[in-house]
Coordinates of C-alpha atoms and ligand atoms in Angstrom, one line a residue:
M1 CA -10.5 -6.4 5.6
S2 CA -10.6 -3.7 8.2
A3 CA -14.4 -4.0 8.2
L4 CA -14.2 -7.8 8.5
A5 CA -11.7 -7.4 11.3
K6 CA -14.1 -5.2 13.2
Q7 CA -17.0 -7.5 12.6
N8 CA -15.0 -10.4 14.0
D9 CA -13.2 -8.6 16.7
A10 CA -9.9 -9.6 15.1
V11 CA -6.4 -8.2 15.7
N12 CA -6.1 -5.9 12.7
L13 CA -2.8 -6.0 10.8
S14 CA -4.5 -5.4 7.5
Q15 CA -4.9 -1.8 6.6
G16 CA -1.8 0.4 6.9
F17 CA -2.3 2.7 9.8
P18 CA -0.7 3.0 13.3
D19 CA -2.7 1.9 16.3
F20 CA -0.6 4.2 18.5
E21 CA -0.8 8.0 19.0
C22 CA 1.2 10.7 17.2
S23 CA 3.4 13.0 19.2
I24 CA 2.0 15.5 21.7
K25 CA 4.0 18.2 19.9
L26 CA 2.0 17.6 16.7
K27 CA -1.3 17.5 18.5
E28 CA -0.5 20.8 20.3
A29 CA 0.6 22.3 17.0
L30 CA -2.8 21.4 15.5
Q31 CA -4.6 22.7 18.5
N32 CA -2.6 26.0 18.4
A33 CA -3.5 26.5 14.7
V34 CA -7.2 25.9 15.4
M35 CA -7.2 28.2 18.5
S36 CA -5.2 30.9 16.6
G37 CA -7.9 31.1 14.0
F38 CA -6.2 29.4 11.0
N39 CA -9.6 27.8 10.1
Q40 CA -10.5 29.2 6.7
Y41 CA -9.5 28.2 3.1
G42 CA -5.8 28.7 2.6
P43 CA -4.2 29.3 -0.8
M44 CA -4.8 26.6 -3.4
Q45 CA -1.1 25.7 -3.5
G46 CA -0.9 25.3 0.3
I47 CA 0.2 27.8 2.9
M48 CA 3.5 29.4 1.9
P49 CA 5.5 28.7 5.2
L50 CA 4.8 25.0 4.7
R51 CA 5.8 25.0 1.1
E52 CA 9.0 26.8 2.0
S53 CA 9.7 24.2 4.7
I54 CA 9.1 21.4 2.2
S55 CA 11.4 23.1 -0.2
A56 CA 14.1 23.4 2.4
K57 CA 13.8 19.8 3.5
T58 CA 13.9 18.5 -0.1
Q59 CA 17.0 20.6 -0.8
K60 CA 18.7 19.4 2.4
I61 CA 18.1 15.7 1.9
Y62 CA 17.9 15.3 -1.9
G63 CA 19.9 18.3 -3.0
R64 CA 17.3 19.7 -5.3
F65 CA 15.6 23.1 -5.1
Y66 CA 11.9 23.1 -5.8
N67 CA 10.4 26.6 -6.0
P68 CA 7.7 26.9 -3.3
D69 CA 5.7 29.2 -5.5
T70 CA 5.6 27.3 -8.8
E71 CA 6.8 23.7 -8.1
I72 CA 5.3 22.6 -4.7
T73 CA 1.6 21.9 -4.0
V74 CA 0.2 20.8 -0.7
V75 CA -2.8 18.4 -1.1
P76 CA -5.2 16.4 1.0
G77 CA -3.2 13.2 0.9
A78 CA -1.2 11.2 -1.6
T79 CA -4.3 9.5 -3.1
I80 CA -5.7 12.7 -4.5
A81 CA -2.2 13.8 -5.6
I82 CA -1.9 10.6 -7.6
F83 CA -5.4 10.9 -9.0
T84 CA -4.8 14.6 -9.9
A85 CA -1.4 14.0 -11.5
I86 CA -2.8 11.1 -13.6
H87 CA -5.7 13.2 -14.7
S88 CA -3.5 16.2 -15.6
V89 CA -1.4 14.3 -18.1
V90 CA -3.1 11.1 -19.3
N91 CA -5.4 11.4 -22.3
P92 CA -7.7 8.7 -23.8
G93 CA -5.6 6.0 -25.4
D94 CA -2.4 6.8 -23.6
E95 CA -0.6 3.9 -22.1
V96 CA 0.5 3.9 -18.4
I97 CA 3.0 1.3 -17.2
I98 CA 2.1 0.0 -13.8
L99 CA 4.4 -2.2 -11.7
E100 CA 2.6 -5.0 -9.9
P101 CA 1.8 -5.7 -7.2
A102 CA 0.6 -2.1 -7.2
Y103 CA -1.0 0.1 -4.6
D104 CA -4.7 0.1 -5.4
C105 CA -5.4 3.7 -6.4
Y106 CA -3.3 3.8 -9.6
I107 CA -5.3 1.6 -12.0
P108 CA -8.8 3.1 -11.4
A109 CA -7.5 6.7 -11.9
V110 CA -5.8 5.7 -15.2
E111 CA -8.9 3.9 -16.4
L112 CA -11.2 6.8 -15.4
C113 CA -9.4 9.1 -17.8
G114 CA -9.4 6.6 -20.7
G115 CA -5.8 5.5 -20.3
K116 CA -4.7 2.0 -20.8
C117 CA -2.8 0.2 -18.1
V118 CA 0.2 -1.9 -19.2
F119 CA 1.5 -4.2 -16.5
S120 CA 5.0 -5.3 -15.5
S121 CA 5.4 -7.7 -12.6
L122 CA 8.0 -7.0 -10.0
V123 CA 10.4 -9.9 -9.6
Y124 CA 9.1 -12.4 -7.1
P125 CA 10.1 -12.7 -4.2
T126 CA 12.4 -9.7 -3.9
F127 CA 9.9 -7.4 -5.8
S128 CA 12.7 -5.6 -7.5
I129 CA 12.0 -4.0 -10.9
N130 CA 12.2 -5.9 -14.1
W131 CA 13.7 -3.2 -16.4
A132 CA 14.1 -5.5 -19.4
E133 CA 10.3 -6.1 -19.3
I134 CA 9.6 -2.5 -18.9
K135 CA 11.8 -1.6 -21.9
S136 CA 9.8 -4.1 -24.0
L137 CA 6.5 -2.5 -22.9
I138 CA 7.4 1.0 -23.9
T139 CA 5.7 2.2 -27.1
N140 CA 5.1 5.6 -28.7
K141 CA 1.8 5.7 -26.7
T142 CA 3.5 5.3 -23.4
R143 CA 2.7 8.5 -21.4
L144 CA 3.5 7.6 -17.9
I145 CA 5.3 5.2 -15.7
I146 CA 4.2 4.9 -12.1
I147 CA 6.9 3.9 -9.6
N148 CA 6.7 3.5 -5.8
S149 CA 9.6 3.2 -3.4
P150 CA 9.7 2.1 -0.6
H151 CA 7.1 -0.2 -2.0
N152 CA 3.7 -1.0 -0.7
P153 CA 2.9 -3.9 -0.7
G154 CA 6.2 -5.4 -2.0
T155 CA 8.4 -3.8 0.8
S156 CA 11.3 -3.4 -1.6
V157 CA 13.2 -0.2 -2.2
M158 CA 14.8 1.2 -5.4
N159 CA 18.6 1.5 -5.5
E160 CA 20.9 3.9 -7.3
N161 CA 21.0 1.7 -10.4
D162 CA 17.2 1.7 -10.7
L163 CA 17.3 5.5 -11.1
I164 CA 20.1 5.3 -13.7
I165 CA 18.2 2.7 -15.8
L166 CA 14.9 4.6 -15.5
N167 CA 16.7 7.7 -16.7
E168 CA 18.2 5.9 -19.7
L169 CA 14.9 4.4 -20.7
T170 CA 13.0 7.7 -20.6
R171 CA 15.7 10.0 -21.9
G172 CA 14.6 11.6 -25.2
T173 CA 11.0 10.4 -24.9
N174 CA 7.8 12.1 -23.8
I175 CA 7.3 9.7 -20.9
L176 CA 6.4 11.2 -17.6
I177 CA 6.8 9.6 -14.2
I178 CA 4.8 9.6 -11.0
S179 CA 7.0 8.6 -8.1
D180 CA 5.0 7.6 -5.1
E181 CA 7.3 8.2 -2.2
V182 CA 4.9 8.3 0.7
Y183 CA 7.2 6.0 2.7
E184 CA 10.4 8.1 2.0
H185 CA 11.2 8.3 5.7
I186 CA 10.6 4.6 6.4
I187 CA 13.6 2.8 5.0
F188 CA 15.8 0.3 6.8
D189 CA 19.3 -1.0 7.3
N190 CA 21.0 2.4 6.7
K191 CA 19.8 2.5 3.1
T192 CA 19.3 5.9 1.6
H193 CA 15.9 6.6 -0.1
Q194 CA 16.4 7.0 -3.8
S195 CA 14.1 9.9 -4.5
I196 CA 13.5 10.9 -8.1
A197 CA 14.5 14.4 -6.7
L198 CA 18.1 13.2 -6.6
N199 CA 18.3 13.0 -10.4
E200 CA 18.2 16.2 -12.4
E201 CA 16.9 14.7 -15.6
L202 CA 14.3 12.5 -14.0
A203 CA 13.1 15.3 -11.8
Q204 CA 12.3 17.3 -14.9
R205 CA 9.7 14.7 -16.1
S206 CA 8.3 13.7 -12.7
F207 CA 5.7 14.2 -10.1
V208 CA 7.2 13.3 -6.7
I209 CA 4.5 12.6 -4.1
S210 CA 4.8 12.3 -0.4
S211 CA 2.4 12.0 2.6
F212 CA 2.7 13.5 6.1
G213 CA 0.2 10.9 7.3
K214 CA 2.9 8.2 7.1
T215 CA 5.8 10.2 8.4
Y216 CA 4.0 11.6 11.5
H217 CA 1.7 8.7 12.4
V218 CA -1.5 10.5 11.4
T219 CA -2.9 8.8 8.3
G220 CA -6.4 10.3 9.2
W221 CA -5.1 13.8 8.7
K222 CA -4.8 13.2 4.9
T223 CA -2.2 15.7 4.1
G224 CA 0.6 15.3 1.5
Y225 CA 2.4 17.2 -1.2
V226 CA 3.6 17.1 -4.8
L227 CA 6.9 18.3 -6.2
A228 CA 7.0 18.8 -9.9
P229 CA 8.7 21.2 -12.4
E230 CA 6.7 24.3 -13.2
A231 CA 5.1 23.1 -16.4
L232 CA 3.8 19.9 -14.8
T233 CA 2.7 21.8 -11.6
R234 CA 0.7 24.2 -13.8
E235 CA -1.1 21.2 -15.4
F236 CA -1.6 19.6 -12.0
R237 CA -3.1 22.7 -10.5
K238 CA -5.6 23.1 -13.4
V239 CA -7.2 19.8 -12.2
Y240 CA -6.6 20.3 -8.5
Q241 CA -8.3 23.7 -8.5
Y242 CA -11.6 21.8 -9.3
N243 CA -11.3 18.5 -7.5
A244 CA -10.2 19.7 -4.0
F245 CA -8.9 23.3 -4.3
C246 CA -7.1 23.3 -1.0
T247 CA -6.2 21.3 2.1
F248 CA -7.2 21.4 5.8
T249 CA -5.5 24.6 6.9
P250 CA -4.7 23.8 10.6
A251 CA -2.9 20.5 9.7
Q252 CA -0.7 22.5 7.3
W253 CA 0.4 24.8 10.1
A254 CA 1.0 21.8 12.4
F255 CA 3.2 20.0 9.9
N256 CA 5.1 23.1 9.3
T257 CA 5.9 23.2 13.0
M258 CA 7.2 19.6 12.9
L259 CA 9.3 20.2 9.8
Q260 CA 11.4 22.8 11.7
E261 CA 13.1 19.9 13.5
E262 CA 14.6 17.3 11.2
E263 CA 14.7 14.7 13.9
T264 CA 10.9 14.4 13.6
Y265 CA 11.3 12.8 10.2
I266 CA 14.8 11.4 10.4
S267 CA 14.0 9.3 13.4
V268 CA 11.0 7.4 11.8
S269 CA 13.1 4.8 10.0
G270 CA 14.8 3.6 13.2
F271 CA 11.5 3.6 15.1
Y272 CA 9.9 1.3 12.5
Q273 CA 13.0 -0.8 12.0
K274 CA 12.7 -1.9 15.6
K275 CA 9.1 -2.9 15.0
R276 CA 10.0 -4.8 11.8
D277 CA 12.8 -6.7 13.7
K278 CA 10.5 -7.4 16.6
M279 CA 7.8 -8.9 14.4
K280 CA 10.3 -11.0 12.6
A281 CA 11.8 -12.3 15.8
L282 CA 8.3 -13.0 17.2
L283 CA 7.5 -15.2 14.2
S284 CA 10.9 -16.9 14.0
E285 CA 9.5 -20.2 15.3
S286 CA 6.3 -20.0 13.3
R287 CA 5.5 -21.9 10.1
F288 CA 5.2 -18.6 8.2
K289 CA 8.3 -17.4 6.3
V290 CA 8.8 -13.7 6.8
L291 CA 10.1 -12.0 3.6
H292 CA 12.7 -9.3 4.1
S293 CA 11.2 -5.8 4.4
A294 CA 13.5 -3.1 3.2
G295 CA 11.1 -0.2 3.7
S296 CA 7.5 0.8 4.4
Y297 CA 5.6 -0.4 7.5
F298 CA 4.7 -3.7 6.0
Q299 CA 6.0 -7.3 5.9
L300 CA 5.0 -10.2 3.7
L301 CA 4.4 -13.6 5.1
D302 CA 4.7 -16.7 3.0
Y303 CA 2.1 -19.2 4.3
S304 CA 2.7 -22.0 1.8
D305 CA 3.8 -24.4 4.7
V306 CA 0.6 -23.6 6.6
S307 CA -2.2 -23.9 4.0
D308 CA -3.0 -24.7 0.3
E309 CA -5.9 -22.3 0.2
S310 CA -5.8 -19.2 -2.1
D311 CA -4.5 -16.2 -0.3
Y312 CA -7.9 -14.6 -0.4
Q313 CA -9.7 -17.6 1.2
F314 CA -6.9 -18.0 3.8
A315 CA -6.9 -14.3 4.8
R316 CA -10.7 -14.4 5.2
R317 CA -10.6 -17.6 7.2
L318 CA -7.8 -16.2 9.4
T319 CA -9.9 -13.2 10.1
I320 CA -13.1 -15.0 10.9
E321 CA -11.8 -18.2 12.6
N322 CA -8.4 -17.1 14.1
K323 CA -9.2 -13.5 14.7
I324 CA -6.3 -11.9 12.9
A325 CA -6.8 -9.7 9.8
T326 CA -4.2 -9.5 7.0
I327 CA -4.3 -8.6 3.3
P328 CA -4.0 -11.2 0.6
L329 CA -1.3 -10.0 -1.8
S330 CA -3.4 -11.1 -4.8
S331 CA -5.6 -8.0 -4.3
F332 CA -2.7 -5.9 -5.6
F333 CA -2.6 -7.6 -9.0
H334 CA -5.2 -6.8 -11.7
N335 CA -5.3 -10.6 -12.5
K336 CA -5.4 -11.6 -8.8
K337 CA -2.1 -13.5 -9.1
D338 CA -1.6 -15.6 -6.0
H339 CA 1.9 -16.0 -4.5
K340 CA 0.6 -17.5 -1.2
L341 CA 1.6 -14.3 0.5
L342 CA -0.1 -12.1 3.1
R343 CA 0.7 -8.5 3.9
I344 CA 0.8 -7.5 7.5
C345 CA 1.2 -4.0 8.8
F346 CA 3.7 -3.6 11.8
A347 CA 2.8 0.0 12.5
K348 CA 1.3 -1.3 15.8
E349 CA 1.9 -1.2 19.5
D350 CA 4.3 -3.9 20.6
E351 CA 1.4 -5.4 22.5
T352 CA -0.7 -5.7 19.3
L353 CA 2.3 -7.3 17.5
E354 CA 2.7 -9.8 20.4
K355 CA -1.0 -10.7 20.3
A356 CA -0.8 -11.2 16.5
A357 CA 2.3 -13.3 16.8
N358 CA 0.7 -15.6 19.4
I359 CA -2.1 -16.4 16.9
L360 CA 0.2 -16.8 13.9
N361 CA 2.6 -19.0 15.9
S362 CA -0.3 -21.3 16.9
L363 CA -1.1 -22.1 13.2
Ligands
PMP401 N1 0.6 5.4 -1.9 C1 0.9 4.3 -1.2 C2 2.0 3.4 -1.6 C3 0.3 4.1 0.1 O1 0.6 3.0 0.8 C4 -0.7 5.0 0.5 C5 -1.5 4.9 1.8 N2 -1.8 3.6 2.1 C6 -1.0 6.1 -0.3 C7 -0.3 6.3 -1.5 C8 -2.1 7.1 0.0 O2 -1.6 8.0 1.0 P1 -2.6 9.1 1.6 O3 -3.3 8.5 2.8 O4 -1.8 10.3 2.0 O5 -3.7 9.4 0.6

């Protein structure tokens, strides 16, 4: 959709990336790292000062200690973290439970290593988790459950009860968990992010994945990290050693500088909550229904009062004729299920949001 947006000179609310700049402090930190000569391969696990800072941050906000030496790996973005984690534990014939709508990199990675995806739908329209369905899908072949909170594209967040149920369902089994928490610092209305790291038993069977790209407005820097107990980290690194080996060194030093001040990540939720509220207010008179976004930098728009077209046709037409690009939600379902919903990204300058709202309000 981004390519189509470019071709048609459309306002681009499709792909999830900010159209504003990151902080000067972060840019300077990167520049300093480059100019100071931190330009060669770093250690496979990531530079130690950054791993120590990640460990300290995790302990501070989720109360769990991850050993920087044996339980934390810095990687070139969450996508490769997810791919690597899947490839380190899924064998041919293993079943992996995927909650749909699902971020698009889960299914191909499972299929590439011969795993079988088993699908559970999040409950429309809140996109909360249907635990009864998940329970019914668990078999002795279930190897992995992939969860994601705050959720892209559903914009829902897990609550304390979700963690309790997940723990009950997996206790005494060999099921592992990948918890995609790239939007951990973008959660609204004073809710607390329910990281897997909060729960002792769950943490023992989980890969917890985060991405600095989202937190610090630099998706193009592709830097993230994985928290996992030692045995899982060992397996993870066996694959990672050969599919990437290490991560862009200067960015690691730059993020380490940022992590020294907790305000740099604590302030992100408030920043995006204002954007969410602004977009909702701008669309209040439109014929689109704005679904509640509890986290992430996305919102879902119900267009059923505007058009009968499929979400794919409608999104294409909006891009080409009305010059606004969005993502049809059906693209996040393996069977292309259509709920007449479009996903928009509000990680944009206020001016971009106003421009977009003008177009949407005219429909
Ligand atoms: N998971 C989710 C839910 C995402 O939205 C994204 C980015 N769009 C990723 C993973 C990938 O993050 P990264 O850019 O760090 O690879």
